[in-house]
PDB file of C-alpha atoms in Angstrom:
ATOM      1  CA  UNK A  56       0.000   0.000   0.000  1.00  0.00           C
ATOM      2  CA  UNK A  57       3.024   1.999   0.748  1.00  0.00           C
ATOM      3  CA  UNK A  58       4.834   1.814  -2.405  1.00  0.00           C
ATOM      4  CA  UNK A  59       1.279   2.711  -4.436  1.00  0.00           C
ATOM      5  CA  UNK A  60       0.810   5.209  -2.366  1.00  0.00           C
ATOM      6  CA  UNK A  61       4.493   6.804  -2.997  1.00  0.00           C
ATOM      7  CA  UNK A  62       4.461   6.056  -6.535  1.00  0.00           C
ATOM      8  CA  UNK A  63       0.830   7.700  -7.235  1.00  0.00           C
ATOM      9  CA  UNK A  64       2.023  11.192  -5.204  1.00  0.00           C
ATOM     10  CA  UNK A  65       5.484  10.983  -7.573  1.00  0.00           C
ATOM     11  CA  UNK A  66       2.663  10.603 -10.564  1.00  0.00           C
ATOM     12  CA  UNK A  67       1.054  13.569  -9.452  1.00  0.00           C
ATOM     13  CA  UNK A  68       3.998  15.804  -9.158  1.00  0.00           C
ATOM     14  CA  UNK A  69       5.209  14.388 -12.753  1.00  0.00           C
ATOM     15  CA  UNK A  70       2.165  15.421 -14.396  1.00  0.00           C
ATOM     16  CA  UNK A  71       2.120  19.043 -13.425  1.00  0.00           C
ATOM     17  CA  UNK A  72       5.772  19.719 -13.652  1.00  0.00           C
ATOM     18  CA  UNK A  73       5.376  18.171 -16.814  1.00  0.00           C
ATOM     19  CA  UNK A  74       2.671  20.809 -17.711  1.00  0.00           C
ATOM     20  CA  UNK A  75       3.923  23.736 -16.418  1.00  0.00           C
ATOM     21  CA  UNK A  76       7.744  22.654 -18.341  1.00  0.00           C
ATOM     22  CA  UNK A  77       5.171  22.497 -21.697  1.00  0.00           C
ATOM     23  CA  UNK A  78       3.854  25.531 -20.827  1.00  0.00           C
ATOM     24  CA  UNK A  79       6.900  27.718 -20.615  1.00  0.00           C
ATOM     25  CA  UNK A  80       8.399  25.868 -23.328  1.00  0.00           C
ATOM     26  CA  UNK A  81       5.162  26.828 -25.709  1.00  0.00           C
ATOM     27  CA  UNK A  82       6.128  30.626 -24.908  1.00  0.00           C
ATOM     28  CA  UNK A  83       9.910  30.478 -25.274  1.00  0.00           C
ATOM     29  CA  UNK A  84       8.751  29.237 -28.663  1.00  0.00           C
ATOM     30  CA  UNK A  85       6.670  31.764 -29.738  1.00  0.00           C
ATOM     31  CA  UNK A  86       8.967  34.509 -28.207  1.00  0.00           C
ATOM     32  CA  UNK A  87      11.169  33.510 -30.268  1.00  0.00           C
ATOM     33  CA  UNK A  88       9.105  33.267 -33.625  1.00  0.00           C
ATOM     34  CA  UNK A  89       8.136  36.636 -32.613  1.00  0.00           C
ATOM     35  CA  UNK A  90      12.306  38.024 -32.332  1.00  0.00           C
ATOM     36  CA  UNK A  91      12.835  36.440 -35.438  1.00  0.00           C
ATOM     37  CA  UNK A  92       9.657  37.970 -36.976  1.00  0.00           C
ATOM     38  CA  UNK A  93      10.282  41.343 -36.316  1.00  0.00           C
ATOM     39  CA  UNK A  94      14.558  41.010 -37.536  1.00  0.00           C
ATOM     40  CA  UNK A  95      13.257  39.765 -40.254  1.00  0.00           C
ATOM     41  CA  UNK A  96      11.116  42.975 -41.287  1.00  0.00           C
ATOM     42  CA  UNK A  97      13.881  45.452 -39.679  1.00  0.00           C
ATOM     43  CA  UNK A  98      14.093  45.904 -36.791  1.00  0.00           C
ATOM     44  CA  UNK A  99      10.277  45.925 -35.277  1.00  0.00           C
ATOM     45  CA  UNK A 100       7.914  48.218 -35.017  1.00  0.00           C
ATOM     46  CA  UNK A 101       6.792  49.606 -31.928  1.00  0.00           C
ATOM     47  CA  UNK A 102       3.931  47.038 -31.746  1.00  0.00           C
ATOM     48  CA  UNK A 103       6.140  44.464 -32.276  1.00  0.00           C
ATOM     49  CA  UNK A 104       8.088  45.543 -29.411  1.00  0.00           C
ATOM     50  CA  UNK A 105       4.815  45.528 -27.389  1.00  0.00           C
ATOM     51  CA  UNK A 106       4.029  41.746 -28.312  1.00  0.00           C
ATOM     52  CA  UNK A 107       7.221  41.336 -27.338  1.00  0.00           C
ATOM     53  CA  UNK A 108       6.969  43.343 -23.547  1.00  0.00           C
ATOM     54  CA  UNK A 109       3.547  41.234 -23.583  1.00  0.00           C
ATOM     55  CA  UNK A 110       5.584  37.677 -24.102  1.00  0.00           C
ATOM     56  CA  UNK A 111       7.835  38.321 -21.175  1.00  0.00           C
ATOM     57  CA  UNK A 112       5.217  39.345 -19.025  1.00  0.00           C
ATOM     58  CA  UNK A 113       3.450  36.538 -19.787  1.00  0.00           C
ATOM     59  CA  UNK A 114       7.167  34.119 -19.341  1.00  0.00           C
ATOM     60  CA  UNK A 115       7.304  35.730 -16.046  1.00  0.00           C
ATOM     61  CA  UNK A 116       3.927  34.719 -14.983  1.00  0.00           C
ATOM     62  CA  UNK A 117       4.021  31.341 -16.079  1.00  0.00           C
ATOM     63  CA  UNK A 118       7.774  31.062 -14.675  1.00  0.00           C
ATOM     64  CA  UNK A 119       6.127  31.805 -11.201  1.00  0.00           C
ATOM     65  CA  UNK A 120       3.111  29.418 -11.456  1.00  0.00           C
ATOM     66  CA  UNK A 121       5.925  27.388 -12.358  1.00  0.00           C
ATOM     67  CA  UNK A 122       7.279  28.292  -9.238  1.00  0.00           C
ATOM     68  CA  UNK A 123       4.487  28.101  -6.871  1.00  0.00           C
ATOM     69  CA  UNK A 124       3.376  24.730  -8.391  1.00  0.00           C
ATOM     70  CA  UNK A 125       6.749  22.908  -7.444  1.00  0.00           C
ATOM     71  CA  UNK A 126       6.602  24.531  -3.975  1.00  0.00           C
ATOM     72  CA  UNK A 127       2.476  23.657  -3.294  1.00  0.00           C
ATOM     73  CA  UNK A 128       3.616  19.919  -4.814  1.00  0.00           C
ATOM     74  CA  UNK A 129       6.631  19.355  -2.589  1.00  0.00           C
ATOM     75  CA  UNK A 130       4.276  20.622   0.746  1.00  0.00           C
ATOM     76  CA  UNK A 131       1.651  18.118  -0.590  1.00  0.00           C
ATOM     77  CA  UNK A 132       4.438  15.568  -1.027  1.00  0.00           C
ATOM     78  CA  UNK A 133       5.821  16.379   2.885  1.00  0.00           C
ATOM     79  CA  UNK A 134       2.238  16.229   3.927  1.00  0.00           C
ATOM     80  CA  UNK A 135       1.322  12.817   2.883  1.00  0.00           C
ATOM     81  CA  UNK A 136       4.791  11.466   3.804  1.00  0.00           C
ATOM     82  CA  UNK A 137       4.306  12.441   6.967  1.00  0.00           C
ATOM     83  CA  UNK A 138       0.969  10.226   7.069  1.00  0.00           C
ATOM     84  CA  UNK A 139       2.487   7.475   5.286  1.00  0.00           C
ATOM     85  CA  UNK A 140       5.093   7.371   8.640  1.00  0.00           C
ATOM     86  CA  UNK A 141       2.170   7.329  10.995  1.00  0.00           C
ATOM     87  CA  UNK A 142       0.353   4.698   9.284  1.00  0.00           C
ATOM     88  CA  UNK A 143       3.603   2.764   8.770  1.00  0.00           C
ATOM     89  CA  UNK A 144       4.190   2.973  12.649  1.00  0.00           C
ATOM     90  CA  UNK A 145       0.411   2.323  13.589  1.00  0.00           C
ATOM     91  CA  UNK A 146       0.536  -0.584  11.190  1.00  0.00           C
ATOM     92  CA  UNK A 147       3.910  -2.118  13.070  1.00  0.00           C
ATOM     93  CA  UNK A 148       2.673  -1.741  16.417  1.00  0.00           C
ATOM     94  CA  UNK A 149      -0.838  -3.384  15.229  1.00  0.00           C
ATOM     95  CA  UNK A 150       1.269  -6.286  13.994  1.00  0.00           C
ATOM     96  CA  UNK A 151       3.213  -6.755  17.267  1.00  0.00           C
ATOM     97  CA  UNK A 152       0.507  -6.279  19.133  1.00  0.00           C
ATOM     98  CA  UNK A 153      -1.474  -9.475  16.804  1.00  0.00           C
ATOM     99  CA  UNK A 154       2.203 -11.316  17.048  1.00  0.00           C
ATOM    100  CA  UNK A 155       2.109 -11.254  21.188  1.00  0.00           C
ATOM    101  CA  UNK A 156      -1.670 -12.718  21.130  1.00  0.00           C
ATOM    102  CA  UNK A 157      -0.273 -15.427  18.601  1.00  0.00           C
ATOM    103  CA  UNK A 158       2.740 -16.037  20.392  1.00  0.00           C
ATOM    104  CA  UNK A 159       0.705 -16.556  23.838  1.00  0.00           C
ATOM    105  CA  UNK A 160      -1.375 -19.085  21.850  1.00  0.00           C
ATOM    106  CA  UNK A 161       1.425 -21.210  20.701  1.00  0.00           C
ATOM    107  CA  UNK A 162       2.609 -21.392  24.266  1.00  0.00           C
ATOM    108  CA  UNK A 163      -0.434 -22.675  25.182  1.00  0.00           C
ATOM    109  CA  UNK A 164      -1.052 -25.253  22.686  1.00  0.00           C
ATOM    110  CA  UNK A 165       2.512 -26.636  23.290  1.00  0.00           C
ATOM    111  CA  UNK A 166       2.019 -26.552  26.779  1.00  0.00           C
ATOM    112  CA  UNK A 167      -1.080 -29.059  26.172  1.00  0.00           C
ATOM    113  CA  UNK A 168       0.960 -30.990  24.126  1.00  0.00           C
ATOM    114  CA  UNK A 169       3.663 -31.506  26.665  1.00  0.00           C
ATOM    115  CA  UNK A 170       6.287 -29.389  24.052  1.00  0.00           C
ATOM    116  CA  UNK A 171       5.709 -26.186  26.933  1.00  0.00           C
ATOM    117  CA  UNK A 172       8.998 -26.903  28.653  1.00  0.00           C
ATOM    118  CA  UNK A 173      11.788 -29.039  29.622  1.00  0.00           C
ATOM    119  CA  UNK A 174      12.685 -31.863  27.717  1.00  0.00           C
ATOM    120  CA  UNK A 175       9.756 -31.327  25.393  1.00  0.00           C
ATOM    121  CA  UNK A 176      10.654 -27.515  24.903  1.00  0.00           C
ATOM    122  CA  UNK A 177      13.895 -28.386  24.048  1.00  0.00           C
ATOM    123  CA  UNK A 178      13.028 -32.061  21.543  1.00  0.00           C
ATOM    124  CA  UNK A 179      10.282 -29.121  19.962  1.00  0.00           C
ATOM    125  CA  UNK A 180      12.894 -26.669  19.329  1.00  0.00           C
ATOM    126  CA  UNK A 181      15.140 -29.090  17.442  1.00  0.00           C
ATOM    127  CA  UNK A 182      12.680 -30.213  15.509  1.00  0.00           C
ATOM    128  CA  UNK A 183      11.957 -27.151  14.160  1.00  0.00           C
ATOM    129  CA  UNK A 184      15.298 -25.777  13.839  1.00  0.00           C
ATOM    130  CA  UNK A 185      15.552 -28.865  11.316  1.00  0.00           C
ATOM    131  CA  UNK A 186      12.109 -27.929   9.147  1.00  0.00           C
ATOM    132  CA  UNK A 187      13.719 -23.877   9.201  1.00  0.00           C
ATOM    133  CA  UNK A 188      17.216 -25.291   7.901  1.00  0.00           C
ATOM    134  CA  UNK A 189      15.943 -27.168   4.979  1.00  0.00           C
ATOM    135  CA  UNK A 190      16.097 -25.155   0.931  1.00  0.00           C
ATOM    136  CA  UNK A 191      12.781 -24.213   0.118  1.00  0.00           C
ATOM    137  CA  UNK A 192       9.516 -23.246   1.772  1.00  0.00           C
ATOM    138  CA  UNK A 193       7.001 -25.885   0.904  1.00  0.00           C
ATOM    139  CA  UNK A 194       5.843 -28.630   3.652  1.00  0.00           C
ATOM    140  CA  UNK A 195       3.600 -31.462   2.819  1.00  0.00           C
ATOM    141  CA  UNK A 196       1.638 -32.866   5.669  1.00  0.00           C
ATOM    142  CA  UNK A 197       0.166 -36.426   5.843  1.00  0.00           C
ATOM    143  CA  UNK A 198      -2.109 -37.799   8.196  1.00  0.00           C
ATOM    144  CA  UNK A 199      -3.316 -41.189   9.043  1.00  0.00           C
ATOM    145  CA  UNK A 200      -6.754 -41.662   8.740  1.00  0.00           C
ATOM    146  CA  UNK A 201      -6.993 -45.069   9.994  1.00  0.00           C
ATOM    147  CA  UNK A 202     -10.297 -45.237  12.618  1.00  0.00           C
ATOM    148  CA  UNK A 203      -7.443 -45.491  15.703  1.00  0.00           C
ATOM    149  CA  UNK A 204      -7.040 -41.487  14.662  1.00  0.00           C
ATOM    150  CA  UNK A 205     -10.344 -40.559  14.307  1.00  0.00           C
ATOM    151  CA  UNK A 206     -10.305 -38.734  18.157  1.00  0.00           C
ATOM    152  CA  UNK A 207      -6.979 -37.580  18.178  1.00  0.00           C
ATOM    153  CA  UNK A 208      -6.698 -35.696  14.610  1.00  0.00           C
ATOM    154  CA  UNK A 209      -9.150 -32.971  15.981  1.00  0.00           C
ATOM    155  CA  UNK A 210      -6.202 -32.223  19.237  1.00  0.00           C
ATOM    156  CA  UNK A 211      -3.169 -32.501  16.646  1.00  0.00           C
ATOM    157  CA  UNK A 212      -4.320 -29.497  14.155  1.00  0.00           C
ATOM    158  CA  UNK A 213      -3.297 -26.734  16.602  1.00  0.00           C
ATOM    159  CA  UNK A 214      -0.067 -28.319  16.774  1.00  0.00           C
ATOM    160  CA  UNK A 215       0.447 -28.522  13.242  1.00  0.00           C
ATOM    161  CA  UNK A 216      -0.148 -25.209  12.876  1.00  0.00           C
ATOM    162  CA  UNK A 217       2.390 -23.959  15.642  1.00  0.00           C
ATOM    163  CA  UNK A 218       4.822 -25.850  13.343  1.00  0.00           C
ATOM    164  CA  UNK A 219       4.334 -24.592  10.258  1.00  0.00           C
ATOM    165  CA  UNK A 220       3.922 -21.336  11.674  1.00  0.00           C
ATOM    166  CA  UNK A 221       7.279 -21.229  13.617  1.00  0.00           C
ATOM    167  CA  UNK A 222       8.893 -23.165  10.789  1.00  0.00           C
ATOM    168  CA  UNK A 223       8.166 -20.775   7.894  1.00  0.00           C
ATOM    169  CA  UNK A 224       7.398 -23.082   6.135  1.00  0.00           C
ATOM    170  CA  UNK A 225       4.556 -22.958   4.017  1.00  0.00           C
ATOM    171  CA  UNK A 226       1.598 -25.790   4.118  1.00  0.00           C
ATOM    172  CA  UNK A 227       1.561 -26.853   0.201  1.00  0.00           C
ATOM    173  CA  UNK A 228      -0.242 -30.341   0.472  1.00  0.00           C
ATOM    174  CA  UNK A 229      -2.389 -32.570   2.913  1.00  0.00           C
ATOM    175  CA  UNK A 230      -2.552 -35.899   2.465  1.00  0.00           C
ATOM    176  CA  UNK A 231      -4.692 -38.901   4.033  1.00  0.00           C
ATOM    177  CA  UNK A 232      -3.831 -42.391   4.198  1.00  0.00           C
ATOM    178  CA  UNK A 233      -5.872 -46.078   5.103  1.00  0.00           C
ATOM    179  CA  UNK A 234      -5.995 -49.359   3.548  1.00  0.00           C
ATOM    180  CA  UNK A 235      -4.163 -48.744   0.209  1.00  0.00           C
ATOM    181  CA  UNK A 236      -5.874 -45.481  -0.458  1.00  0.00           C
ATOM    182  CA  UNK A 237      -4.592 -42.263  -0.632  1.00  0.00           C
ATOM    183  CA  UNK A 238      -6.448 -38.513  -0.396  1.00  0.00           C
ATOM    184  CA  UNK A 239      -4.762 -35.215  -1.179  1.00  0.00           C
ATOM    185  CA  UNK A 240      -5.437 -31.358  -0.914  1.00  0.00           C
ATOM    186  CA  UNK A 241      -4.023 -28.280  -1.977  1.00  0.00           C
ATOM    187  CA  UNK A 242      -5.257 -25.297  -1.112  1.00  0.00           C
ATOM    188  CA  UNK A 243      -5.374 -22.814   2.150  1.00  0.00           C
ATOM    189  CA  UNK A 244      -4.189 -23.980   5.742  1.00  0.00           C
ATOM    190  CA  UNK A 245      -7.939 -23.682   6.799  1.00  0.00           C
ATOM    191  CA  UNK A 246      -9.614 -25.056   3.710  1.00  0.00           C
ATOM    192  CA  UNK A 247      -6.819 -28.328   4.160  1.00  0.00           C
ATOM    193  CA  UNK A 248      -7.771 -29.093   7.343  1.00  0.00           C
ATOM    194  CA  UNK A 249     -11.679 -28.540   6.972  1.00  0.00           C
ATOM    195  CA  UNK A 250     -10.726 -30.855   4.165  1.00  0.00           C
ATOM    196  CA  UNK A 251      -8.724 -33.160   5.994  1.00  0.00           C
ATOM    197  CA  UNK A 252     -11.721 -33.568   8.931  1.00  0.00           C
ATOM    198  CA  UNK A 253     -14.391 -34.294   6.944  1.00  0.00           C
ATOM    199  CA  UNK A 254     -13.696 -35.712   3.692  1.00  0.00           C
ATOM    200  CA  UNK A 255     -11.101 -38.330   5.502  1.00  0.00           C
ATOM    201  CA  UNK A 256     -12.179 -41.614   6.608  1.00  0.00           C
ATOM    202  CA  UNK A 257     -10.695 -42.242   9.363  1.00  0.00           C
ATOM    203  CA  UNK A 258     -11.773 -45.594   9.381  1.00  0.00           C
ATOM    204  CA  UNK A 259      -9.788 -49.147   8.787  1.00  0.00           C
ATOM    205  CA  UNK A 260      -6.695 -50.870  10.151  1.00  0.00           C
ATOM    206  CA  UNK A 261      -4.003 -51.071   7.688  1.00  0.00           C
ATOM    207  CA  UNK A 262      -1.691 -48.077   7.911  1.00  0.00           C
ATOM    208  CA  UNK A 263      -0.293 -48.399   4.230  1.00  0.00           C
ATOM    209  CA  UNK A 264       2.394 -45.992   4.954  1.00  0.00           C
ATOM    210  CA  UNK A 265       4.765 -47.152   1.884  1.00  0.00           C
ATOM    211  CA  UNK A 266       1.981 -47.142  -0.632  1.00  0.00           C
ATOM    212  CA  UNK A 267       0.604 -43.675   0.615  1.00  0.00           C
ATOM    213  CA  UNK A 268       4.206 -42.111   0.284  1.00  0.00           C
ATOM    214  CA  UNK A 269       4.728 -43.983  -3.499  1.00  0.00           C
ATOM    215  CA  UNK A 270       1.367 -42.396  -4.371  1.00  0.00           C
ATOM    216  CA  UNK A 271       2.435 -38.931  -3.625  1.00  0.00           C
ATOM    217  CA  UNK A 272       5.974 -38.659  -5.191  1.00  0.00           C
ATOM    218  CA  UNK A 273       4.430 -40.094  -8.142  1.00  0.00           C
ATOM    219  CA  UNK A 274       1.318 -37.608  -8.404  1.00  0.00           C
ATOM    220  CA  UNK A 275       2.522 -34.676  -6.039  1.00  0.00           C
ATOM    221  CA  UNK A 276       5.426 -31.691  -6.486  1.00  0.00           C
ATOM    222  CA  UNK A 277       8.398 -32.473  -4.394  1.00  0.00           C
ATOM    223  CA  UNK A 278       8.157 -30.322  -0.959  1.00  0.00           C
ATOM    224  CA  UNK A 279      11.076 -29.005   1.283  1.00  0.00           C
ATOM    225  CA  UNK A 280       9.422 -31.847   3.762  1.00  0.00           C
ATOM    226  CA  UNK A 281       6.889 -34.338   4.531  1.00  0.00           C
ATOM    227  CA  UNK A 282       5.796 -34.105   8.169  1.00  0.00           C
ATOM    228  CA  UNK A 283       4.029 -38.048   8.952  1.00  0.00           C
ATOM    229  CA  UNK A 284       1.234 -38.330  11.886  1.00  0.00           C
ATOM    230  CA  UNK A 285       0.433 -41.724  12.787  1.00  0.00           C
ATOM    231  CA  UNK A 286      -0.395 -43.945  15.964  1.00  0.00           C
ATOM    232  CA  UNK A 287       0.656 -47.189  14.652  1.00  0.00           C
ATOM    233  CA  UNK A 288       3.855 -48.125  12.223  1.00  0.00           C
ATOM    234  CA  UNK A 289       3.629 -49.097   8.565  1.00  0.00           C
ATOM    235  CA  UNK A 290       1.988 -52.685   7.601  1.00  0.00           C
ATOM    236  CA  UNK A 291       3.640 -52.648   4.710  1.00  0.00           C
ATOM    237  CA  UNK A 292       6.648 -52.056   2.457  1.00  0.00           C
ATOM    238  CA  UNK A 293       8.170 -48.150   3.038  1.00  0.00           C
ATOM    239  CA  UNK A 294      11.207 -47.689  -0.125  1.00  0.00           C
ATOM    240  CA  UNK A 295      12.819 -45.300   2.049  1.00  0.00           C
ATOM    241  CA  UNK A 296      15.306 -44.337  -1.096  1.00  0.00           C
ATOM    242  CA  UNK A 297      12.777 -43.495  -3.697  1.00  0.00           C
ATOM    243  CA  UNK A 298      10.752 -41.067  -0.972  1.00  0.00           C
ATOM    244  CA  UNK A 299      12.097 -37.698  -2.683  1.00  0.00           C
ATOM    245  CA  UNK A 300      12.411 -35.347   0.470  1.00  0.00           C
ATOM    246  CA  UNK A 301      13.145 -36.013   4.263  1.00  0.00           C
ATOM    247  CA  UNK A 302      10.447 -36.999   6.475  1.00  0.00           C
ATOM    248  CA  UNK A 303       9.762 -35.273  10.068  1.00  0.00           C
ATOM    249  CA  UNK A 304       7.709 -38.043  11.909  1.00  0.00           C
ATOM    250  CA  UNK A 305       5.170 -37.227  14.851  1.00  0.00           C
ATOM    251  CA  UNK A 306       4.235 -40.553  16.612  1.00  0.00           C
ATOM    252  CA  UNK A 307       1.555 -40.876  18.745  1.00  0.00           C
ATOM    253  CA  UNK A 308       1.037 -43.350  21.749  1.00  0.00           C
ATOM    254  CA  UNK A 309       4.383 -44.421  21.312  1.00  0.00           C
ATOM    255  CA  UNK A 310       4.114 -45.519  25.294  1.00  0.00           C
ATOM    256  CA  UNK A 311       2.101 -48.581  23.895  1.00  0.00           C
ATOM    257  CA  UNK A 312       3.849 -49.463  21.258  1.00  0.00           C
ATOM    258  CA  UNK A 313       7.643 -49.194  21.126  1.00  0.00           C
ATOM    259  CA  UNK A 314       7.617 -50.480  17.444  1.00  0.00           C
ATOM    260  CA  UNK A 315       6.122 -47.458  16.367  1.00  0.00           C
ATOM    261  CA  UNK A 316       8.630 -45.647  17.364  1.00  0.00           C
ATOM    262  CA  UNK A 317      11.674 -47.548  15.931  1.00  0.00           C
ATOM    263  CA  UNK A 318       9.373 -47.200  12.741  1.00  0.00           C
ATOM    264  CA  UNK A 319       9.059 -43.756  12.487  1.00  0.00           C
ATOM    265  CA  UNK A 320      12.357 -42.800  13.828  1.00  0.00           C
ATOM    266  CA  UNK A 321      14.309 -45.505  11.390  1.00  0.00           C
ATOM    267  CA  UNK A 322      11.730 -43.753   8.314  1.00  0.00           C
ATOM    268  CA  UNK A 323      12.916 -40.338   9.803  1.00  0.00           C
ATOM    269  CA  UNK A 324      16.845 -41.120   9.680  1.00  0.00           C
ATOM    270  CA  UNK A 325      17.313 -42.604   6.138  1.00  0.00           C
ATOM    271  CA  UNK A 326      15.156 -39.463   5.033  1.00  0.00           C
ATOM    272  CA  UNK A 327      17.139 -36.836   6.462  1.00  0.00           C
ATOM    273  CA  UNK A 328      14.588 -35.937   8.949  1.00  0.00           C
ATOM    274  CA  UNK A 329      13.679 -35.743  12.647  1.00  0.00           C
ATOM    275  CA  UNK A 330      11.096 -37.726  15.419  1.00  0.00           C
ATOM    276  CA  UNK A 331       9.578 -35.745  17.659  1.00  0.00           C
ATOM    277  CA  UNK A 332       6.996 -37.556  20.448  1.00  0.00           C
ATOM    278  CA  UNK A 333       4.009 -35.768  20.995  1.00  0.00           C
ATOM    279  CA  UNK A 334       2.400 -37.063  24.539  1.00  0.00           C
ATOM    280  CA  UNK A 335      -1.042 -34.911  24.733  1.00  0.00           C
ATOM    281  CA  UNK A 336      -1.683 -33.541  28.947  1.00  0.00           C
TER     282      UNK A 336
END
């Protein structure tokens, strides 16, 4: 808004300089048509020398509108850069002001997701230090949508949003996965997730992890990183080497099942990515 702002006030002081430069340039003209004129029949006669007296009247007035324009333009100019700066600064302390509420809501949310301090502050922190080092900005999220997730999806999209947000990374792609099937959206954070809540099925047993991430290198762009939610490891075949970006895993329940988390952690490792155990208060 700033820059159309500055560039339609720099328009407007364009355009009448340009005019008032035409102007004066239109009378030096026919000044000098008229000198020329009267050398031409000898000399001049006297009201020849009066068009002439007339003519730099006239090149004096228009020199001083000339004058008067540039000086009204440059106040105008001073004027609205001076509201420019106090929207500028009203904007920036709006924006800290939104960042503090947002901030205080992350906390939160990690702090429900035991990720609000100690060891879980600190396993949270590393794990996104590793999303923010990757090239690129795109992350692809997929989501189990086996029935064992069907209570626990609804709890894990505040913290999915905390990491993309303090990633900066941007959400590209959500996909689904359950018994050989595979479901994927592209379009805003919101829109995903409405998406991913009730067009999922979240029903079934086999978590087909190896045919869900085939399926999406074969039909999806390549992100910066896929970022895998599941409560139970793969029941099939994962090709760790053709899976074309490194995978950040978030198991769930992992107290239960110690398998699950040698899955995901192993699938994280020969990707390039991180684990990081998410153990809802």
């Amino acid at each position: 808004m700033y820059a159309r702002q500055k560039a339609s006030s720099d328009n407007f002081y364009e355009i009448f300089s340009d005019m008032a430069m035409l102007m004066l340039a239109a009378f030096v003209f026919l000044f000098a048509v008229i000198l020329i004129s009267s050398r031409l029949h000898g000399g001049g006669s006297s009201d020849t020398g009066s068009s002439i007296s007339s003519m730099k009247q006239k090149l004096e007035a228009v020199q001083q509108a000339n004058e008067q324009l540039g000086k009204e333009s440059m106040e105008g100019m001073a004027h609205l850069q001076k509201q420019l700066q106090a929207m500028a600064q009203e904007n920036a302390r709006l924006k800290q002001q939104q960042d503090r509420v947002v901030e205080a809501q992350s906390e939160r949310i990690l702090e429900a997701a035991g990720l609000g301090h100690g060891k879980g502050k600190k396993d949270f922190d590393v794990f996104v230090a590793g999303l923010k080092k990757l090239p690129g900005s795109e992350l692809h999220l997929i989501v189990d949508a086996t029935g064992s997730m069907h209570a626990a999806t609804s709890f894990l999209v505040p913290v999915l949003r905390v990491i993309a947000l303090r990633s900066g990374k941007h959400l590209s792609a959500l996909s689904w996965y359950a018994d050989n099937k595979v479901g994927t959206f592209q379009s805003s954070m919101n829109d995903m997730f409405d998406h991913l809540m009730q067009d999922a099925p979240f029903i079934g047993a086999d978590e087909t992890i190896g045919h869900a991430f085939t399926e999406i290198a074969k039909n999806s762009p390549v992100p910066s990183a896929y970022l895998l939610i599941g409560d139970e490891p793969p029941t099939d075949t994962v090709h760790y080497h053709e899976i074309p970006a490194p995978v950040f895993t978030l198991p769930l329940g992992v107290d239960n099942d110690s398998s699950l988390l040698l899955a995901f952690k192993q699938l994280a490792e020969k990707t390039g990515g991180h684990t990081l155990l998410l153990k809802f208060q």
